[in-house]
């Protein structure tokens, strides 16, 4: 079902807000514990459509989940005792599910069939199928889902080489396969992609050595289930960071946000634009750095986002583009061709959203130039992309009050990563009235 939502321009946002659990860490807490034989408790797991896709695939392999109001218990027979899935592994909209579970499937002695929704069916899968084939898995020769992977001949070789793209999904896929290979693997990353898989598997007893851009995996270690307390998602917090940073008088406190250095590009970029963001109460939660994030409103200036910063702020580019739209001076985003193969082509869709709201955007093959202007309310499409829907909502808040509300089409896309987004937006807007 497709729901449109109208958002009126707003004054300052104020209040304290707990953002939902980190999506990347939630997927990994489910998958890594499924590989181990035994039981683990996950608290703070993100309850969203993407994580449900991972759970339903793992269930088909014989993993059980017991859900209560504050935790999910994972009970697994261990990867060695997975059974062949009775039907297609439907990963819905989730690139993380399909790519990470592909690596698991390569280590299973039967054929697994993968598929996903219309958006996922357009995303490139050779980037995982080729490395898995090089390790000895039998794989489909299609470019995209649906596809199958058959690990029944075993993985006679480790992976040894540099990845073509800086992608945590591809890296994690290979790491999961490498745990079941007959030889060690050596993976070199072209950029600093998120390292949650390496952190979690190491804590569970896997033999993984990370040295700079190189990850060495020794197969065969037995994994011990590990309870995980999932930190708040910095990619969800990013929407409120931008919304608060660009509105004078705003002040938002978000406790317990994950601040893994490979994910904090959004904070670095916003600070380089002049945003007032403070991190306090830094600590470590289940092997991941976390902090309380405080953001105050002010004026922003344009910037350049490129190189490794793109990898560290990848999912936040649409909302950073909204910040750029109201900054002083143009912003250039380069080296970001990967945005074209996300849940939507985010260079095209972000440009379309800003253009519909009256801001000039020049598109390049690997980025865009945003010339700030006055945002105006109107009709914008989320293109069914959760991060576009939320970025559009942030833009709508800052639209010229005279121009009226913004209607966001297919706004229910937020179910993918942040089902409580509209409720939280309401809370931050209305706190003054309480
Ligand atoms: C993710 C990695 C990133 C990111 C995605 C989640 C992950 O994708 O865009 O939202 O959890 O590993 P790529 O690794 O394909 O760049």
Coordinates of C-alpha atoms and ligand atoms in Angstrom, one line a residue:
X1 CA 0.0 0.0 0.0
X2 CA 1.3 3.4 -0.8
X3 CA 0.7 6.3 1.6
X4 CA 1.4 10.0 1.0
X5 CA 2.2 12.2 3.9
X6 CA 2.0 16.0 4.1
X7 CA 4.6 17.9 6.2
X8 CA 4.2 21.6 7.0
X9 CA 7.2 23.9 7.4
X10 CA 8.2 24.0 11.1
X11 CA 10.0 26.1 13.6
X12 CA 12.8 24.8 15.8
X13 CA 12.9 21.1 16.8
X14 CA 13.6 20.5 20.5
X15 CA 13.7 17.5 22.8
X16 CA 15.4 14.2 23.6
X17 CA 14.9 11.3 21.3
X18 CA 16.1 7.6 21.3
X19 CA 16.7 6.7 17.7
X20 CA 16.0 3.0 16.7
X21 CA 18.7 0.3 16.7
X22 CA 21.4 0.4 14.1
X23 CA 20.2 -1.4 11.0
X24 CA 23.7 -2.7 9.9
X25 CA 24.5 -4.0 13.4
X26 CA 21.0 -5.5 13.8
X27 CA 21.4 -7.6 10.6
X28 CA 24.8 -8.8 11.8
X29 CA 23.6 -9.6 15.4
X30 CA 21.0 -11.9 13.8
X31 CA 23.2 -13.5 11.1
X32 CA 26.4 -13.9 13.2
X33 CA 24.5 -15.5 16.1
X34 CA 22.7 -17.8 13.6
X35 CA 26.0 -19.1 12.5
X36 CA 26.9 -20.2 16.1
X37 CA 25.4 -23.2 17.8
X38 CA 23.4 -22.0 20.8
X39 CA 21.4 -19.1 22.1
X40 CA 22.0 -15.3 22.3
X41 CA 19.8 -12.4 23.4
X42 CA 19.7 -9.2 21.3
X43 CA 18.4 -6.0 22.9
X44 CA 17.6 -2.8 20.9
X45 CA 17.3 -4.8 17.7
X46 CA 15.8 -2.6 14.9
X47 CA 12.3 -3.8 14.3
X48 CA 11.9 -2.9 10.6
X49 CA 11.0 -4.5 7.3
X50 CA 14.7 -5.0 6.4
X51 CA 15.6 -6.9 9.6
X52 CA 12.4 -8.9 9.2
X53 CA 13.7 -10.0 5.8
X54 CA 16.9 -11.3 7.4
X55 CA 15.0 -13.1 10.1
X56 CA 12.5 -14.8 7.7
X57 CA 15.4 -16.1 5.5
X58 CA 17.3 -17.4 8.6
X59 CA 14.1 -19.1 9.8
X60 CA 13.9 -21.0 6.5
X61 CA 17.4 -22.5 7.3
X62 CA 16.2 -23.7 10.7
X63 CA 17.1 -20.7 13.0
X64 CA 14.5 -19.8 15.6
X65 CA 13.7 -16.4 17.1
X66 CA 11.7 -15.7 20.2
X67 CA 10.5 -12.1 20.4
X68 CA 9.5 -10.4 23.5
X69 CA 8.8 -6.7 24.1
X70 CA 12.4 -5.8 24.9
X71 CA 14.5 -8.5 23.2
X72 CA 14.9 -11.1 20.6
X73 CA 16.4 -14.5 21.5
X74 CA 18.2 -16.2 18.6
X75 CA 18.3 -20.1 18.9
X76 CA 20.4 -21.8 16.3
X77 CA 21.6 -25.3 15.6
X78 CA 24.8 -23.7 14.1
X79 CA 25.6 -23.2 10.4
X80 CA 26.8 -26.8 10.1
X81 CA 23.2 -28.0 10.8
X82 CA 21.2 -25.6 8.6
X83 CA 18.6 -27.3 6.5
X84 CA 17.8 -26.5 2.9
X85 CA 15.3 -23.7 2.7
X86 CA 11.8 -25.0 1.7
X87 CA 11.3 -21.9 -0.5
X88 CA 12.9 -18.9 -2.1
X89 CA 14.8 -16.7 0.3
X90 CA 12.9 -13.4 -0.2
X91 CA 15.1 -10.5 0.9
X92 CA 12.4 -7.9 0.2
X93 CA 14.1 -4.5 -0.2
X94 CA 17.2 -5.4 1.7
X95 CA 20.6 -5.3 0.0
X96 CA 22.3 -6.2 3.3
X97 CA 20.2 -9.3 3.7
X98 CA 20.7 -10.6 0.2
X99 CA 24.5 -9.9 0.0
X100 CA 25.4 -11.0 3.5
X101 CA 23.2 -14.2 3.3
X102 CA 24.8 -15.0 -0.1
X103 CA 28.1 -15.4 1.7
X104 CA 26.4 -17.7 4.3
X105 CA 24.7 -19.7 1.5
X106 CA 28.1 -20.3 -0.2
X107 CA 29.1 -22.3 2.9
X108 CA 26.0 -24.5 2.9
X109 CA 25.9 -28.0 1.2
X110 CA 22.8 -27.3 -0.9
X111 CA 21.3 -24.8 -3.4
X112 CA 19.8 -21.6 -2.0
X113 CA 17.5 -19.4 -4.2
X114 CA 17.4 -15.7 -3.5
X115 CA 15.0 -13.0 -4.6
X116 CA 13.8 -9.5 -3.6
X117 CA 11.4 -6.7 -4.5
X118 CA 11.4 -4.7 -7.6
X119 CA 14.1 -2.3 -6.3
X120 CA 16.4 -5.1 -5.1
X121 CA 16.0 -6.9 -8.4
X122 CA 17.7 -4.0 -10.1
X123 CA 20.8 -3.9 -7.9
X124 CA 24.1 -5.4 -9.0
X125 CA 24.8 -8.9 -7.6
X126 CA 27.9 -9.9 -9.7
X127 CA 29.9 -8.1 -7.0
X128 CA 29.1 -10.9 -4.6
X129 CA 28.5 -13.8 -7.0
X130 CA 31.9 -13.5 -8.7
X131 CA 34.1 -13.6 -5.5
X132 CA 32.0 -16.5 -4.2
X133 CA 32.5 -18.4 -7.5
X134 CA 36.3 -17.7 -7.3
X135 CA 36.2 -19.5 -3.9
X136 CA 34.6 -22.6 -5.4
X137 CA 30.8 -21.9 -5.0
X138 CA 28.6 -22.9 -7.9
X139 CA 26.6 -19.7 -8.7
X140 CA 24.0 -18.5 -11.2
X141 CA 25.3 -16.4 -14.0
X142 CA 22.7 -13.7 -13.7
X143 CA 23.6 -10.1 -12.9
X144 CA 20.7 -9.4 -10.5
X145 CA 18.2 -11.2 -8.3
X146 CA 16.6 -13.7 -8.6
X147 CA 19.7 -16.0 -8.5
X148 CA 20.9 -19.2 -6.8
X149 CA 24.1 -20.2 -5.0
X150 CA 25.1 -23.8 -4.4
X151 CA 27.8 -24.6 -1.9
X152 CA 27.5 -28.4 -2.1
X153 CA 31.0 -28.8 -3.7
X154 CA 32.6 -26.9 -0.8
X155 CA 34.8 -23.8 -0.9
X156 CA 38.1 -25.2 -2.0
X157 CA 39.9 -21.8 -2.2
X158 CA 40.1 -18.7 0.0
X159 CA 39.5 -15.2 -1.4
X160 CA 42.7 -13.3 -2.2
X161 CA 42.5 -9.8 -3.6
X162 CA 41.2 -6.3 -3.6
X163 CA 37.5 -5.6 -3.8
X164 CA 36.4 -3.6 -6.8
X165 CA 34.2 -1.3 -4.6
X166 CA 34.4 -0.1 -1.0
X167 CA 31.3 -2.0 0.1
X168 CA 30.7 -3.5 3.6
X169 CA 28.0 -5.7 2.1
X170 CA 30.5 -7.3 -0.4
X171 CA 33.3 -7.5 2.2
X172 CA 30.9 -9.1 4.8
X173 CA 29.6 -11.6 2.2
X174 CA 33.2 -12.8 1.5
X175 CA 34.0 -12.9 5.2
X176 CA 31.1 -15.2 5.9
X177 CA 32.1 -17.5 3.1
X178 CA 35.8 -17.3 4.2
X179 CA 34.8 -18.8 7.6
X180 CA 33.8 -22.0 5.8
X181 CA 36.5 -22.1 3.1
X182 CA 39.3 -24.8 3.1
X183 CA 42.0 -22.1 2.8
X184 CA 42.7 -18.7 4.5
X185 CA 41.4 -15.5 2.8
X186 CA 42.9 -12.1 2.4
X187 CA 40.6 -9.2 1.5
X188 CA 41.8 -5.8 0.7
X189 CA 39.4 -2.9 0.8
X190 CA 39.7 0.2 -1.5
X191 CA 38.0 2.4 1.2
X192 CA 37.0 2.4 4.9
X193 CA 33.6 0.6 4.8
X194 CA 31.8 -0.2 8.0
X195 CA 33.5 -2.9 10.0
X196 CA 30.7 -4.2 12.2
X197 CA 31.0 -7.8 10.8
X198 CA 34.7 -8.0 11.7
X199 CA 34.1 -6.6 15.2
X200 CA 31.2 -9.0 16.0
X201 CA 32.8 -12.1 14.5
X202 CA 36.1 -11.5 16.3
X203 CA 34.2 -11.2 19.6
X204 CA 32.5 -14.5 18.9
X205 CA 35.9 -16.3 18.4
X206 CA 36.5 -16.1 14.7
X207 CA 40.0 -15.7 13.5
X208 CA 40.0 -12.3 11.8
X209 CA 43.0 -10.0 11.7
X210 CA 42.5 -6.5 10.5
X211 CA 45.6 -4.5 9.5
X212 CA 44.8 -1.2 7.8
X213 CA 42.9 -2.0 4.6
X214 CA 43.6 -5.8 4.9
X215 CA 41.4 -8.4 6.5
X216 CA 42.8 -11.9 7.0
X217 CA 40.4 -14.7 7.8
X218 CA 41.4 -18.1 9.0
X219 CA 38.6 -20.6 8.5
X220 CA 37.4 -23.2 10.9
X221 CA 37.2 -21.5 14.3
X222 CA 34.0 -22.4 16.2
X223 CA 31.8 -19.4 17.0
X224 CA 30.4 -18.7 20.5
X225 CA 26.9 -17.0 20.6
X226 CA 27.2 -13.4 21.8
X227 CA 24.5 -11.3 23.4
X228 CA 24.3 -7.9 21.6
X229 CA 23.0 -4.6 22.8
X230 CA 22.4 -2.7 19.6
X231 CA 23.4 1.0 19.6
X232 CA 21.2 3.7 18.1
X233 CA 21.5 4.1 14.4
X234 CA 23.6 7.0 13.3
X235 CA 22.0 6.8 9.9
X236 CA 18.6 7.4 11.5
X237 CA 20.0 10.1 13.8
X238 CA 21.4 11.8 10.7
X239 CA 17.9 13.1 9.7
X240 CA 17.4 14.8 13.1
X241 CA 21.0 16.1 13.0
X242 CA 20.4 17.9 9.7
X243 CA 16.9 19.0 10.7
X244 CA 18.2 20.6 13.9
X245 CA 21.5 21.9 12.6
X246 CA 19.8 23.9 9.9
X247 CA 17.1 25.5 12.1
X248 CA 18.0 28.4 14.4
X249 CA 16.8 27.7 18.0
X250 CA 16.7 23.9 17.6
X251 CA 18.3 21.6 20.2
X252 CA 18.0 17.9 20.1
X253 CA 19.7 15.3 22.4
X254 CA 20.0 11.7 21.1
X255 CA 21.4 9.3 23.7
X256 CA 23.2 6.0 22.8
X257 CA 24.0 6.7 19.1
X258 CA 26.6 4.4 17.5
X259 CA 29.7 6.5 16.6
X260 CA 31.9 3.8 14.9
X261 CA 34.5 6.0 13.1
X262 CA 33.6 4.3 9.8
X263 CA 30.1 5.7 10.2
X264 CA 30.6 9.2 11.5
X265 CA 31.2 10.9 8.1
X266 CA 27.8 12.7 8.6
X267 CA 29.0 14.4 11.8
X268 CA 32.3 15.4 10.2
X269 CA 30.6 16.8 7.1
X270 CA 28.0 18.7 9.1
X271 CA 30.8 20.1 11.4
X272 CA 32.7 21.2 8.3
X273 CA 29.6 23.0 7.3
X274 CA 29.6 24.9 10.6
X275 CA 27.0 22.7 12.5
X276 CA 27.1 22.7 16.2
X277 CA 27.3 19.0 17.2
X278 CA 28.6 17.7 20.5
X279 CA 29.4 14.1 21.5
X280 CA 29.3 13.3 25.2
X281 CA 29.3 10.3 27.4
X282 CA 31.5 8.3 25.0
X283 CA 31.6 4.6 25.8
X284 CA 31.6 1.1 24.2
X285 CA 28.5 -1.0 23.8
X286 CA 28.8 -4.6 22.6
X287 CA 32.2 -3.8 21.0
X288 CA 30.9 -0.6 19.2
X289 CA 31.7 3.0 20.2
X290 CA 28.6 5.0 21.2
X291 CA 27.9 8.5 22.5
X292 CA 25.1 10.9 23.3
X293 CA 24.7 13.4 20.4
X294 CA 23.6 16.9 21.0
X295 CA 22.8 19.2 18.0
X296 CA 22.0 22.9 18.1
X297 CA 20.6 24.9 15.2
X298 CA 22.6 27.6 13.4
X299 CA 23.8 28.6 10.0
X300 CA 25.5 26.2 7.6
X301 CA 27.9 26.8 4.7
X302 CA 28.5 24.8 1.6
X303 CA 31.3 22.1 1.4
X304 CA 32.8 19.4 -0.7
X305 CA 32.2 15.8 0.0
X306 CA 34.4 13.3 -1.8
X307 CA 36.9 10.4 -1.4
X308 CA 36.8 8.3 1.7
X309 CA 34.3 10.7 3.2
X310 CA 31.7 9.3 0.8
X311 CA 32.3 5.8 2.1
X312 CA 31.9 7.1 5.7
X313 CA 28.7 9.1 5.0
X314 CA 27.3 6.9 2.2
X315 CA 23.7 6.5 3.4
X316 CA 23.5 10.1 4.6
X317 CA 24.2 11.8 1.3
X318 CA 20.5 12.4 0.5
X319 CA 19.9 14.3 3.8
X320 CA 23.3 16.0 3.6
X321 CA 22.1 17.3 0.2
X322 CA 19.1 18.8 2.0
X323 CA 21.5 20.6 4.4
X324 CA 23.5 21.8 1.3
X325 CA 20.3 23.2 -0.2
X326 CA 19.9 25.8 2.6
X327 CA 23.6 26.4 3.3
X328 CA 25.5 29.5 2.3
X329 CA 27.5 28.7 -0.9
X330 CA 27.4 25.7 -3.2
X331 CA 28.2 22.1 -2.2
X332 CA 29.9 19.5 -4.4
X333 CA 29.5 15.8 -4.0
X334 CA 32.0 13.6 -6.0
X335 CA 33.3 10.0 -6.1
X336 CA 29.8 8.9 -5.2
X337 CA 28.8 6.7 -8.2
X338 CA 27.8 3.9 -5.7
X339 CA 24.7 6.1 -4.9
X340 CA 23.4 5.1 -8.3
X341 CA 22.9 1.5 -7.1
X342 CA 21.2 2.0 -3.8
X343 CA 17.5 1.4 -3.0
X344 CA 17.0 4.0 -5.7
X345 CA 19.5 5.9 -8.0
X346 CA 20.1 8.4 -5.2
X347 CA 21.9 10.9 -7.4
X348 CA 18.9 11.1 -9.7
X349 CA 16.2 10.8 -7.0
X350 CA 17.9 13.3 -4.6
X351 CA 18.3 15.8 -7.4
X352 CA 14.6 15.3 -8.4
X353 CA 13.5 15.9 -4.9
X354 CA 15.5 19.1 -4.4
X355 CA 14.6 20.3 -7.9
X356 CA 10.9 19.7 -7.2
X357 CA 11.3 21.9 -4.1
X358 CA 12.9 24.7 -6.1
X359 CA 16.6 24.2 -5.6
X360 CA 19.1 24.0 -8.5
X361 CA 21.1 20.8 -8.7
X362 CA 23.6 19.8 -11.4
X363 CA 24.0 16.1 -11.8
X364 CA 27.3 14.3 -12.7
X365 CA 27.8 10.6 -13.2
X366 CA 29.5 10.3 -9.8
X367 CA 27.8 13.1 -7.8
X368 CA 26.1 16.5 -7.9
X369 CA 26.5 20.2 -7.3
X370 CA 23.9 21.8 -5.2
X371 CA 23.3 25.6 -5.4
X372 CA 21.4 26.7 -2.3
X373 CA 18.1 28.5 -2.6
X374 CA 14.7 28.8 -1.0
X375 CA 13.0 25.4 -0.5
X376 CA 9.4 25.5 -1.5
X377 CA 6.6 23.0 -0.5
X378 CA 5.0 20.9 -3.2
X379 CA 4.7 17.3 -4.4
X380 CA 7.8 15.1 -4.1
X381 CA 8.3 11.4 -4.7
X382 CA 10.2 9.2 -2.3
X383 CA 10.6 6.8 -5.3
X384 CA 9.9 4.1 -2.6
X385 CA 13.3 4.7 -1.1
X386 CA 13.2 5.0 2.7
X387 CA 16.1 7.5 3.0
X388 CA 14.6 9.7 0.3
X389 CA 11.3 9.8 2.1
X390 CA 13.0 10.9 5.3
X391 CA 15.3 13.4 3.6
X392 CA 12.3 14.9 1.9
X393 CA 10.6 15.3 5.3
X394 CA 13.6 17.2 6.6
X395 CA 13.5 19.5 3.5
X396 CA 9.8 20.0 4.0
X397 CA 10.4 21.3 7.6
X398 CA 12.7 24.0 6.2
X399 CA 10.5 25.0 3.3
X400 CA 9.4 28.7 3.0
X401 CA 6.2 28.9 5.3
X402 CA 4.4 30.8 2.5
X403 CA 4.8 28.0 0.1
X404 CA 2.7 25.6 2.2
X405 CA 3.2 21.9 3.0
X406 CA 5.1 19.3 1.1
X407 CA 3.4 16.0 0.1
X408 CA 5.7 13.1 0.1
X409 CA 4.5 10.2 -2.1
X410 CA 5.1 6.6 -1.1
X411 CA 6.0 7.8 2.4
X412 CA 5.5 4.4 3.9
X413 CA 8.9 3.5 2.6
X414 CA 10.2 4.5 6.1
X415 CA 9.1 1.1 7.3
X416 CA 12.3 -0.3 5.8
X417 CA 14.6 1.3 8.4
X418 CA 12.7 3.7 10.7
X419 CA 9.0 2.7 11.2
X420 CA 8.6 5.3 14.0
X421 CA 9.9 8.2 11.9
X422 CA 6.7 10.2 11.6
X423 CA 5.8 9.7 15.2
X424 CA 9.3 10.9 16.2
X425 CA 9.0 13.9 13.9
X426 CA 5.8 14.9 15.5
X427 CA 7.4 14.6 19.0
X428 CA 10.3 16.9 18.1
X429 CA 8.0 19.5 16.5
X430 CA 5.5 19.7 19.3
X431 CA 7.6 19.6 22.4
X432 CA 7.1 23.3 23.0
X433 CA 3.4 22.8 23.2
X434 CA 3.7 20.2 26.0
Ligands
LIG1 C1 25.5 -1.6 4.6 C2 26.5 -1.2 3.8 C3 26.3 -0.1 2.8 C4 25.1 0.7 3.1 C5 23.9 -0.1 3.4 C6 24.2 -1.0 4.6 C7 25.8 -2.8 5.5 O1 26.1 -0.7 1.5 O2 24.8 1.6 2.0 O3 22.8 0.7 3.7 O4 25.0 -3.0 6.5 O5 26.7 -3.5 5.2 P1 27.4 -1.1 0.6 O6 28.2 -1.9 1.4 O7 26.8 -1.9 -0.6 O8 28.0 0.1 0.1

